[in-house]
Coordinates of C-alpha atoms and ligand atoms in Angstrom, one line a residue:
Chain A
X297 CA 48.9 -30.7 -22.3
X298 CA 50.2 -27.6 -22.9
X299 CA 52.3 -25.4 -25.7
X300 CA 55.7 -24.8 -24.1
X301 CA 58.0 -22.2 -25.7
X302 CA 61.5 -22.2 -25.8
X303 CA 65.0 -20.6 -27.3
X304 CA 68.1 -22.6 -27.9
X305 CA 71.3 -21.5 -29.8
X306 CA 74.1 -22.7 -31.5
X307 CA 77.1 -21.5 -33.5
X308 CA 79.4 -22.8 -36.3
X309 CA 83.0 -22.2 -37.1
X310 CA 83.3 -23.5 -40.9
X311 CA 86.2 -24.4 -43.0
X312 CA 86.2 -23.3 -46.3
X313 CA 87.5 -26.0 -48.8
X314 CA 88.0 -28.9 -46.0
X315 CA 90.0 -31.5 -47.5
X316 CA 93.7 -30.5 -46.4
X317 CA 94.2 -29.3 -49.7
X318 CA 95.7 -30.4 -52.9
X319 CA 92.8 -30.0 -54.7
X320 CA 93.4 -27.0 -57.5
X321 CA 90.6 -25.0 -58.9
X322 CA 92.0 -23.1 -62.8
X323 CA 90.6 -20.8 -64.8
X324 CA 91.6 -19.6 -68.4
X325 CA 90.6 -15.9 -69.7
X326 CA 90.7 -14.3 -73.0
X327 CA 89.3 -11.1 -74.7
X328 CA 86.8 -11.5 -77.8
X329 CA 87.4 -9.7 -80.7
X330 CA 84.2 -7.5 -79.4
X331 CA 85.7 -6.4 -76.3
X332 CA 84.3 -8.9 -74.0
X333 CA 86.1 -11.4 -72.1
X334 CA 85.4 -14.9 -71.9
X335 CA 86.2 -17.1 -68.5
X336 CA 86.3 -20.8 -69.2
X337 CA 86.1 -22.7 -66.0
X338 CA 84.6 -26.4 -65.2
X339 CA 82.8 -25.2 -61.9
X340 CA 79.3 -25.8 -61.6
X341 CA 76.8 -23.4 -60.2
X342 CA 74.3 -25.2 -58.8
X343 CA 72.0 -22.3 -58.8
X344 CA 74.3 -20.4 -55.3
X345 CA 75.4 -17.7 -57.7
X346 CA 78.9 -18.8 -58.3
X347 CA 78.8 -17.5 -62.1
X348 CA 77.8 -14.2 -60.7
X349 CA 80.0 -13.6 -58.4
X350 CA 82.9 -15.0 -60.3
X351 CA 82.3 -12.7 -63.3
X352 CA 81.9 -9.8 -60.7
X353 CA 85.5 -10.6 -59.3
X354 CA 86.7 -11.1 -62.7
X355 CA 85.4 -7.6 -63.3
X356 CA 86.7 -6.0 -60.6
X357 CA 90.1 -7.2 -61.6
X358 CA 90.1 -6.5 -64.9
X359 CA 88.5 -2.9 -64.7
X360 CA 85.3 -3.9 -66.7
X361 CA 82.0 -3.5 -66.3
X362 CA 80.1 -7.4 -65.1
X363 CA 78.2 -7.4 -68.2
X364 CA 81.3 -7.4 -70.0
X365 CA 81.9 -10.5 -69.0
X366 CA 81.2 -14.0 -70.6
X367 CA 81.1 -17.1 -68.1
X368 CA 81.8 -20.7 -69.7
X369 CA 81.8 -23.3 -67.0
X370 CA 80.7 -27.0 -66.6
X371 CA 81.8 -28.7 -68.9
X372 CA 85.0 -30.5 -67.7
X373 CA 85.6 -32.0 -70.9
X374 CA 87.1 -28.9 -72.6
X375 CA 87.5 -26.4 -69.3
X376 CA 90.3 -25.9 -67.1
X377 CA 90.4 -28.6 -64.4
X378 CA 88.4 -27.7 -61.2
X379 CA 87.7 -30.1 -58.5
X380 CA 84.4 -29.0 -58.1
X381 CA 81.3 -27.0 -56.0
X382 CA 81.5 -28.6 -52.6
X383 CA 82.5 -27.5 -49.3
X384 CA 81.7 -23.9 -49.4
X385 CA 85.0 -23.7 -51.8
X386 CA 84.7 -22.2 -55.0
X387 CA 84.0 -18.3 -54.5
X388 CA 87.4 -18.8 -52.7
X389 CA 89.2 -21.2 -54.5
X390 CA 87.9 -20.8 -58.4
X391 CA 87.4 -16.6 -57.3
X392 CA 91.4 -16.6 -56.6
X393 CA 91.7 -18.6 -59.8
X394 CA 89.9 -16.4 -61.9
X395 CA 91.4 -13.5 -60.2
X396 CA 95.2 -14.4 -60.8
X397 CA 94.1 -15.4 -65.1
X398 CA 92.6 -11.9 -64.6
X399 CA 96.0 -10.3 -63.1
X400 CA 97.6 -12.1 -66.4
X401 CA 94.9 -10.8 -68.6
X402 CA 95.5 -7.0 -67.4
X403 CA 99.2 -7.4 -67.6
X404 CA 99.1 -8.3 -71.2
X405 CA 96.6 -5.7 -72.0
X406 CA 98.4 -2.7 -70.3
X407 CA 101.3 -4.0 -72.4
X408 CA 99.4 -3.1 -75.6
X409 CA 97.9 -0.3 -74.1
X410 CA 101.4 1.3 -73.4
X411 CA 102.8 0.9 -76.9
X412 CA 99.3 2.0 -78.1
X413 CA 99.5 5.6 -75.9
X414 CA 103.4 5.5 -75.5
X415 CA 103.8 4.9 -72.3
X416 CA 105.4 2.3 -70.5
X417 CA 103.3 -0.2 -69.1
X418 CA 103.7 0.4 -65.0
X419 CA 101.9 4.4 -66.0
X420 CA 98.6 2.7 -66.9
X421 CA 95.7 1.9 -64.8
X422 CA 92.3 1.3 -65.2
X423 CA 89.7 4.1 -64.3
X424 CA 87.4 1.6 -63.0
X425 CA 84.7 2.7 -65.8
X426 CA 86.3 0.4 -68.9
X427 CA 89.1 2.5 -70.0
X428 CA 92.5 2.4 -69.9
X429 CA 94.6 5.6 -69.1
X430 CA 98.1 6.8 -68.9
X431 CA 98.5 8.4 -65.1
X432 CA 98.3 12.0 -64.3
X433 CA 97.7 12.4 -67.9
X434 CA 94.3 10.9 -68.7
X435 CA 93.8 12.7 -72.3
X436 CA 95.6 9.5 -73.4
X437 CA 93.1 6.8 -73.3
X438 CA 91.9 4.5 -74.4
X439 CA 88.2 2.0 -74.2
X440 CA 89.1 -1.7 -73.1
X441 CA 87.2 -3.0 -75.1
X442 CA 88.7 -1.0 -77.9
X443 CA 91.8 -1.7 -76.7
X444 CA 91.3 -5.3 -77.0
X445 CA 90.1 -5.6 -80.4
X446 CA 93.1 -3.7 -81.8
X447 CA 95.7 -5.6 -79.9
X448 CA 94.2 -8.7 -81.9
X449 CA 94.2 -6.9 -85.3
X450 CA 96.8 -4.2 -85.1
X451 CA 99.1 -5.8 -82.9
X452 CA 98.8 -9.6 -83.3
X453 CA 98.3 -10.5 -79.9
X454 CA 96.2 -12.4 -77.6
X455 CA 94.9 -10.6 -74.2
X456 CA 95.0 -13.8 -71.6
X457 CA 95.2 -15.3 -68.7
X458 CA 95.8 -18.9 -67.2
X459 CA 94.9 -18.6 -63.4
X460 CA 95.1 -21.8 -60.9
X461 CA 94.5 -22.1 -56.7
X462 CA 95.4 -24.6 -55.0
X463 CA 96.4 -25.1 -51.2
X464 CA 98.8 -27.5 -50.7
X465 CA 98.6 -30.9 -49.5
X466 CA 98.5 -31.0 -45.6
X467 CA 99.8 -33.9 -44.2
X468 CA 98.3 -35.1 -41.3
X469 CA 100.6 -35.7 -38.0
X470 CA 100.2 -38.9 -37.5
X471 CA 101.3 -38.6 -33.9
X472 CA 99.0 -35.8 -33.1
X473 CA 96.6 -35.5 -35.6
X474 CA 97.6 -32.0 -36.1
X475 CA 96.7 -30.9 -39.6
X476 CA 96.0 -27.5 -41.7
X477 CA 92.9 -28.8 -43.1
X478 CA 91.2 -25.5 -44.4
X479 CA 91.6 -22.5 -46.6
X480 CA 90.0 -20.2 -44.4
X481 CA 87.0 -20.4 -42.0
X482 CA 83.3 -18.6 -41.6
X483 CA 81.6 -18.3 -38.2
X484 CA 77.8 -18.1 -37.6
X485 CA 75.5 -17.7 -34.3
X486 CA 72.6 -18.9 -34.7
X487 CA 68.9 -17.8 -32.1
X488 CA 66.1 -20.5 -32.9
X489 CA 62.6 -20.0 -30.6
X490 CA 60.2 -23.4 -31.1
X491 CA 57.2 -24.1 -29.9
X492 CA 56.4 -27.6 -28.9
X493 CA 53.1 -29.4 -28.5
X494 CA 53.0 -31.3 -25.8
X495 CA 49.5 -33.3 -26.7
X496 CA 50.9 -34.3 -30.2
X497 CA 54.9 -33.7 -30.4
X498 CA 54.6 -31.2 -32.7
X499 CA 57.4 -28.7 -33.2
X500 CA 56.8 -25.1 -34.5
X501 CA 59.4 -23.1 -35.0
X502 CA 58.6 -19.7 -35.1
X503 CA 61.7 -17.7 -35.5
X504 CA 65.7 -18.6 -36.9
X505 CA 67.8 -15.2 -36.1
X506 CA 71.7 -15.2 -36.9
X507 CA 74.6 -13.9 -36.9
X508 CA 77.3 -14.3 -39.7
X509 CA 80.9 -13.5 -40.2
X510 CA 81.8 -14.5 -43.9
X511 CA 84.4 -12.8 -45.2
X512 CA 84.2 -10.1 -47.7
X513 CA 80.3 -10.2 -49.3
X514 CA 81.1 -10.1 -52.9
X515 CA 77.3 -10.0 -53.7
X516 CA 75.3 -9.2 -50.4
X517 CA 72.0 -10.0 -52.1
X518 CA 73.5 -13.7 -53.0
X519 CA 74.8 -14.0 -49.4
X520 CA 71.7 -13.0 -48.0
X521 CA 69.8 -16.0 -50.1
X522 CA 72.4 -18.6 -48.7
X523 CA 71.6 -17.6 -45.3
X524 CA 67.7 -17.8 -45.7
X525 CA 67.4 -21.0 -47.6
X526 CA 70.0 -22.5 -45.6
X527 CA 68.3 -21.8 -42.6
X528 CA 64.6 -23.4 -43.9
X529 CA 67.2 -26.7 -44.7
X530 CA 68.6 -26.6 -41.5
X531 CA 64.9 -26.3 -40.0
X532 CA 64.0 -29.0 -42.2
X533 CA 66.5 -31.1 -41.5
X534 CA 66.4 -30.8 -37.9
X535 CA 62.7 -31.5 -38.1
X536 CA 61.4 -33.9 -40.7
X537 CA 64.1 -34.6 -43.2
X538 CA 65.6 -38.5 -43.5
X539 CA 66.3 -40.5 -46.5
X540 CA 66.0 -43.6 -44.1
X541 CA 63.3 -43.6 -41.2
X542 CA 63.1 -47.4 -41.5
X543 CA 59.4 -46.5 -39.7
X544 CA 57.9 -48.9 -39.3
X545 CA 60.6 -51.2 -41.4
X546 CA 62.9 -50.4 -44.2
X547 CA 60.0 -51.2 -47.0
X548 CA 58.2 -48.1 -45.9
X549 CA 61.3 -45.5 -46.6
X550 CA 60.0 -43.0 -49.0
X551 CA 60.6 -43.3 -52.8
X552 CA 59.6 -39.9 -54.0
X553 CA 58.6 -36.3 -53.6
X554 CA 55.3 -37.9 -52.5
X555 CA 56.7 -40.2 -49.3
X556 CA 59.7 -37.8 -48.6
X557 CA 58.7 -35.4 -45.4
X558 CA 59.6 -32.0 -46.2
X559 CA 58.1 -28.7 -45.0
X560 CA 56.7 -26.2 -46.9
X561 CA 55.9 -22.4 -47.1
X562 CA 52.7 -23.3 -44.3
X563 CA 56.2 -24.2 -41.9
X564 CA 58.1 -21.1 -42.8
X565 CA 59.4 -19.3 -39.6
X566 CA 60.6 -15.9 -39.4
X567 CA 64.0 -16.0 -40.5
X568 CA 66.3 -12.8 -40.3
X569 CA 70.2 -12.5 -40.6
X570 CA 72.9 -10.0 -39.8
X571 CA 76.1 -10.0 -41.7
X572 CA 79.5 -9.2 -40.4
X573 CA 82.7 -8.6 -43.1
X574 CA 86.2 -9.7 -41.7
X575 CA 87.9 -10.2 -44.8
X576 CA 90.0 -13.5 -44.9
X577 CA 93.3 -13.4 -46.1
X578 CA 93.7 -15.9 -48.7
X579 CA 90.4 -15.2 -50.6
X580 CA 90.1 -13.3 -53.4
X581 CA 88.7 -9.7 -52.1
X582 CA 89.4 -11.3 -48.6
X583 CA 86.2 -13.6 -49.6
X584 CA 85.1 -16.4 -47.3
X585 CA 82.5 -19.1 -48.1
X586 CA 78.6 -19.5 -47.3
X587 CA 77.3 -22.2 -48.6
X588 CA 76.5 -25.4 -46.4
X589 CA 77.7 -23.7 -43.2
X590 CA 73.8 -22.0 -43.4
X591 CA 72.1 -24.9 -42.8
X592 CA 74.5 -26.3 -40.1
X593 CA 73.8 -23.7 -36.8
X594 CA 70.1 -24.0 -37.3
X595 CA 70.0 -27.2 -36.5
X596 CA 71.6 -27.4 -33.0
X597 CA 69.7 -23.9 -31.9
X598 CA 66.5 -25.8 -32.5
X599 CA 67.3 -28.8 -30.9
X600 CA 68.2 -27.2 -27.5
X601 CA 65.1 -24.6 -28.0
X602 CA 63.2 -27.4 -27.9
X603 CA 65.3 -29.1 -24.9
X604 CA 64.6 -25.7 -23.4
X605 CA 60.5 -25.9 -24.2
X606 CA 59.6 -29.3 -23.0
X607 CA 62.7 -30.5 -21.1
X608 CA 63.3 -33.4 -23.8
X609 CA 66.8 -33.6 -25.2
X610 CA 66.6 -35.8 -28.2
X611 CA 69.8 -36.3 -30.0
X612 CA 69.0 -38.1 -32.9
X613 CA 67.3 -36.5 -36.4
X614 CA 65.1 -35.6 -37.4
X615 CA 63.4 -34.7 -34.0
X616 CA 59.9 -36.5 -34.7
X617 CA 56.9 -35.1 -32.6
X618 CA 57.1 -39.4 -31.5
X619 CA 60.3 -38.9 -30.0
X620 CA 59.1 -35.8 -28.4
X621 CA 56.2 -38.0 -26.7
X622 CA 58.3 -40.8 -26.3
X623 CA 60.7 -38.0 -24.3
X624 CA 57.8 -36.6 -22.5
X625 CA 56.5 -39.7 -21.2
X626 CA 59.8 -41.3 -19.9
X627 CA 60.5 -38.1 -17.8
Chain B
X242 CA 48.2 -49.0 -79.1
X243 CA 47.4 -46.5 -82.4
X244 CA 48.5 -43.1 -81.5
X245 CA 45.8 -40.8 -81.7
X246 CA 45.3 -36.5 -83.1
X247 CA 45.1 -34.7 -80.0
X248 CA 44.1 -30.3 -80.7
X249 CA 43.9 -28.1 -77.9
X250 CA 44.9 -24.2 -77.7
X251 CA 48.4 -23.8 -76.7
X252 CA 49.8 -20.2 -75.6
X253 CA 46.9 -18.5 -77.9
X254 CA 48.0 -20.7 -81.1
X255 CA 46.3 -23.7 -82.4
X256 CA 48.1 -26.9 -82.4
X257 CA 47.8 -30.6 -83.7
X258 CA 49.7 -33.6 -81.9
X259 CA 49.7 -37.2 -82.9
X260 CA 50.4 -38.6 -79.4
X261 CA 50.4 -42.3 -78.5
X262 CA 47.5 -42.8 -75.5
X263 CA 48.1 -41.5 -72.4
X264 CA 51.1 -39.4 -72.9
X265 CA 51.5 -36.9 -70.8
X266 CA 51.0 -33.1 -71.6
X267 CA 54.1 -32.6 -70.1
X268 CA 56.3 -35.1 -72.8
X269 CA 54.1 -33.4 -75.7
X270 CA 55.1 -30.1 -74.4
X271 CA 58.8 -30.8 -74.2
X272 CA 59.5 -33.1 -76.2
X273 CA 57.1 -32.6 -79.2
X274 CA 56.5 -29.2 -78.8
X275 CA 59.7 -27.4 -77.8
X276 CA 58.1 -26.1 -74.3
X277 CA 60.8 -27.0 -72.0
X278 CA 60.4 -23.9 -69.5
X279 CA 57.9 -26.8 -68.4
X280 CA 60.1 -28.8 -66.0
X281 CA 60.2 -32.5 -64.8
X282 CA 60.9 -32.4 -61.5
X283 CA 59.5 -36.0 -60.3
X284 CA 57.1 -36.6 -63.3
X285 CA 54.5 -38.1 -60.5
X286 CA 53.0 -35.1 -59.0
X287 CA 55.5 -34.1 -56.0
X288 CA 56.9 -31.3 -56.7
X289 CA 54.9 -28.7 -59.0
X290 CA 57.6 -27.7 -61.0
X291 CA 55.8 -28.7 -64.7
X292 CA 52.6 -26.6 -63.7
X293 CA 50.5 -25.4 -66.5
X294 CA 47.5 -23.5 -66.5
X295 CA 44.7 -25.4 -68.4
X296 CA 41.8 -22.7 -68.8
X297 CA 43.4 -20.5 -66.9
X298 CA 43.3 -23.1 -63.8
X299 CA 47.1 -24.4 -62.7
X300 CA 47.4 -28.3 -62.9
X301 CA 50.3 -31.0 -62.9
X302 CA 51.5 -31.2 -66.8
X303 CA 52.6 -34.5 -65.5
X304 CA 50.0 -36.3 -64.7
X305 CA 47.5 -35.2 -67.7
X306 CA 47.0 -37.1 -70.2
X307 CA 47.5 -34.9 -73.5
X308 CA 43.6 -36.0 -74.7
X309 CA 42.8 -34.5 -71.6
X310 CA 43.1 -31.3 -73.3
X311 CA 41.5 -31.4 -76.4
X312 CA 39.8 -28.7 -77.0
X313 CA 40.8 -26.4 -73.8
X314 CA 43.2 -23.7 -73.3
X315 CA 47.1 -24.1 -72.5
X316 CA 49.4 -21.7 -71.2
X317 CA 52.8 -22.3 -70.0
X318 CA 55.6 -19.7 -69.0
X319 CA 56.4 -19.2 -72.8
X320 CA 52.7 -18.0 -73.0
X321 CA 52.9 -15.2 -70.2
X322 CA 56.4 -14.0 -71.4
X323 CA 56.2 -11.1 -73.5
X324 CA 58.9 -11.1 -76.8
X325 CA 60.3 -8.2 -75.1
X326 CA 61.3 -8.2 -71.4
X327 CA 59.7 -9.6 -68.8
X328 CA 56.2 -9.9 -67.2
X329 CA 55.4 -8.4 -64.1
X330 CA 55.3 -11.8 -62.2
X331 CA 58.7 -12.5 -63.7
X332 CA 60.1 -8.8 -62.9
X333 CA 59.0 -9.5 -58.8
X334 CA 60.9 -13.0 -59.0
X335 CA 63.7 -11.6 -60.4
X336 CA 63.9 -7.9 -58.0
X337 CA 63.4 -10.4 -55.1
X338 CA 65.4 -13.0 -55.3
X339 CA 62.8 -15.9 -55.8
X340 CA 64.7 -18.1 -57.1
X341 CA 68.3 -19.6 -57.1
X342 CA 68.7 -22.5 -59.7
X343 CA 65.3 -21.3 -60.9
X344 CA 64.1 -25.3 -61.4
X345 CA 60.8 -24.5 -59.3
X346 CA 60.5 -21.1 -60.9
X347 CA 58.4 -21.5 -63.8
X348 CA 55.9 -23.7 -62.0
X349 CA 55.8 -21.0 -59.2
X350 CA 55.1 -18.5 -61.7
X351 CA 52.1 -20.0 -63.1
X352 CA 50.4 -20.7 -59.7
X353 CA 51.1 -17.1 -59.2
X354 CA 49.2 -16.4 -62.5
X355 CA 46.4 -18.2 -62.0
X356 CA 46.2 -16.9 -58.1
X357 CA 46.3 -13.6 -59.4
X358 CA 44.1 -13.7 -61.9
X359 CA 41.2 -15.4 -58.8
X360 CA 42.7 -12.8 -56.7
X361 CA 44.5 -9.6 -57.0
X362 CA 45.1 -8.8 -54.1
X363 CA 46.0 -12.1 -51.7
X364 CA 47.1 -11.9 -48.2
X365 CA 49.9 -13.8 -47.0
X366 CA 47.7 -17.5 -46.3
X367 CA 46.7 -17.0 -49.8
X368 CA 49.8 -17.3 -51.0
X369 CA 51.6 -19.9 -48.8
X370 CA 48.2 -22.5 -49.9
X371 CA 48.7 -21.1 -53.7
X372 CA 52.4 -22.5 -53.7
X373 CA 52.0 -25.2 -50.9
X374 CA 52.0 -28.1 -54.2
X375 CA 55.5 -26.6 -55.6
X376 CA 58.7 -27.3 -53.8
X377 CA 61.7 -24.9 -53.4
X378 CA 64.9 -26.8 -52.3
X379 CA 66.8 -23.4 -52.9
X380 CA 65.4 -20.6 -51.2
X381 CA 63.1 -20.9 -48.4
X382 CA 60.4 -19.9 -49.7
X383 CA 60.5 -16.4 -48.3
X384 CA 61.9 -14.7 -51.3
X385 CA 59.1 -16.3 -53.1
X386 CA 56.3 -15.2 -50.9
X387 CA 58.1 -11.9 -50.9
X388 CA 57.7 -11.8 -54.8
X389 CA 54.6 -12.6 -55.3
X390 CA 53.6 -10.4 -52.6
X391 CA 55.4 -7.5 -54.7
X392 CA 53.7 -8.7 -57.9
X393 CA 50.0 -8.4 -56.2
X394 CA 50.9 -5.0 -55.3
X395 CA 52.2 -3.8 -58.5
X396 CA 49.8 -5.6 -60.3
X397 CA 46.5 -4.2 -58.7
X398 CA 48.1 -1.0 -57.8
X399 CA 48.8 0.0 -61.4
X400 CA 45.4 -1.8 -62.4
X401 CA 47.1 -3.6 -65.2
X402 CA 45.5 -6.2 -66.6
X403 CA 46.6 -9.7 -65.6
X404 CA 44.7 -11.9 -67.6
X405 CA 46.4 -14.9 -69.9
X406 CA 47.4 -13.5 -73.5
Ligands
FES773 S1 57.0 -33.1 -62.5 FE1 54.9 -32.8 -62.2 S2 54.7 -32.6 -60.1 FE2 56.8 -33.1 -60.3
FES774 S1 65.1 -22.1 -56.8 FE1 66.0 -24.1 -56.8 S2 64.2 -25.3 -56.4 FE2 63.4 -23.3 -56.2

């Protein structure tokens, strides 16, 4: 009886938007009459930040501050069609939506902006700060936000943009299988050390340490919370986490919060991350996705540290501390 | 069954609710009080995320009966948010991360409250058993622990006061 250590890794190569395409994400843009602009979508955010960092990339391509930026999404009754928050898609696939209604938004605005400073539109750019200026002569300017209210009431226009992504359909080769299933694809290495329990088949596992390539970060901070929740799932589901144990018949699966076997903060390993940028070239910003890749390497790395502990290789989840024993004793 | 007056103290204001037997603080607060920062995550005591603080003591809104409270103290996360900005609990949540769809936040908050208020200063166990009744599906848990950990330190550091208002 004895507490055996071990270290076990894994890595993930994962394909952002996997569904061989055909799916279209759209976005629609338009200026208030305060300044602001508005970008209706039907994309959920389940709480990964995808409002965030979809009105930062709107930002970035409109020259506006974040804050100047109103996000209407979810309700797919009256938004622009969008196929929805799954498979690590919709920083790529809404963000290049938003970002082409955005490119269409600018292009109408330095339009006004040129008759408003008499220039012609290709002379004005955006000074990154919120104003619009004529170049090499940037004593004619001019706020965006002012900009955009006058080009509603002294011009009579709208400043919009209609932006939609979608990859094409992929056929698959039925011959070969060959297929281009993905938009783009994320890569993670994942170090997992475990302590098992030989007397009871416990698992600890006391650190999760990775490495992840995902693109252009478009908000470092919301990457970084991916990675560490993701990894506490992973661990979770690697160790305790089944909607169906059937233990000791189906009657006894859990109901509830109450039945369901989750760990909790006591569990918590050390969990550390580094990130690497190789910006992808059909995201917006070179954007990947990290969403449910950060729960995937975890897993594995856990399973062979815990091959690598005890000598048990158990290839079914959740790995139980009984079919830890069970391992032990037919060895 | 006749519904019944039920008064207790709710966020420093008096109230009166004529409640059918048995309901739950949680319904009154939400439904018949406008107090939805209180959440139903599982309405059976699972998860945390409809924590109260009932004399300053954090309990499951869901599984109180409102005559429970008659007469006693209530504070939810409307109570411990100031009209302007945030409280100092909510400011380390917020700087840290704690939270991504925020559904276990206000329950976390309050535990945080009422472990602060016990103890200023907690170490790290203190913490992880303070929380170890609310589930986080979202981060991990270590951006929580992380906050609250900032909180302590700001909030005993700057020896402000912490108790309920
Ligand atoms: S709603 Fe009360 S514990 Fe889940
Ligand atoms: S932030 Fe989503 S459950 Fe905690």
């Amino acid at each position: 009886m004895a507490k055996l250590r071990g270290t076990g890794i894994a890595a993930v190569n994962y394909p952002t938007g996997m569904n061989l395409g055909g799916d279209p994400s759209q976005a629609l843009i338009h200026a208030t009459t305060s300044g602001s602009f508005v970008v209706s979508l039907s994309s959920s955010d389940l709480g990964q930040g995808l409002r965030t960092v979809i009105g930062q990339i709107a930002a970035e391509t409109l020259g506006v501050a974040a804050d100047e930026i109103v996000i209407d999404t979810a309700d797919t009754d009256t938004g622009p069609h969008c196929m929805g928050t799954f498979a690590s898609r919709a920083t790529h696939r809404v963000g290049n939506a938003v970002r082409a209604a955005a490119l269409e938004a600018r292009a109408a605005l330095l339009d006004v902006a040129a008759e408003e400073l008499g220039a012609c539109a290709e002379e004005i750019v955006t000074d990154g700060h919120g104003n619009l200026l004529v170049a090499g002569d940037p004593r004619r300017c001019i706020p965006i936000a002012e900009m955009a209210s006058k080009a509603q009431f002294t011009y009579g226009r709208t400043i919009a943009g209609r932006g939609s992504y979608m990859k094409p359909k992929s056929p698959v080769d039925p011959e070969t299988g060959a297929m281009d299933p993905d938009s783009t694809e994320a890569h993670a290495c994942t170090v997992a050390e475990v302590e098992v329990d030989t007397e009871t088949g416990q698992v600890a596992v006391l650190s999760i340490r990775s490495a992840y390539e995902v693109g252009r970060q478009v908000n470092p901070a919301l990457v970084r919370g991916q990675i560490v929740g993701g990894a506490f799932m992973g661990m979770a589901h690697a160790l305790y986490e089944t909607t169906e144990p059937y233990y000791p018949s189906v009657e006894h699966k859990p109901k509830d919060f109450s039945e369901y076997v989750l760990p909790g903060p006591a569990e918590l390993p050390e969990i550390d991350a580094v990130v690497l940028e190789i910006p992808s070239s059909t995201g917006p910003y070179g954007v990947k996705g990290v969403g449910e890749m950060t729960a995937n390497s975890p897993i594995p790395a856990i399973v062979n540290a815990i091959y690598h502990a005890c000598g048990v290789r158990v290839d079914d989840l959740p790995v139980t501390p009984e079919k830890i024993l069970r391992g032990l004793e037919a060895r | 069954m006749a519904s019944v007056i039920v008064n207790f103290e709710l966020c420093g204001r008096d109230v009166e609710v004529l409640v059918q037997p048995m309901a739950t603080l949680q319904s009154v607060l939400r439904n018949q009080l406008g107090h939805t920062a209180t959440k139903e995550g599982c309405r059976q005591g699972g998860c945390g995320s409809c924590t109260v603080l009932v004399d300053g003591e954090p309990m499951l809104s869901c599984l109180l009966p409102v005559e429970d409270v008659a007469g006693r103290r209530v504070t939810t996360l409307e109570g411990i948010t100031p009209i302007d900005g945030l409280d100092p609990i909510q400011e380390a949540f917020l700087e840290s991360n704690g939270f991504q769809c925020g559904y276990c936040t206000p329950g976390m908050v309050m535990v945080t409250r009422a472990l602060l208020d016990h103890d200023p200063q907690p170490g790290r166990e203190a913490i992880v058993e303070a929380i170890s009744g609310n589930l986080c599906r979202c981060t991990g848990y270590q951006p929580i622990i992380d906050a609250i950990e900032k909180a302590a330190d700001r909030l005993s550091g700057s020896g402000e006061q912490t108790g309920e208002r």
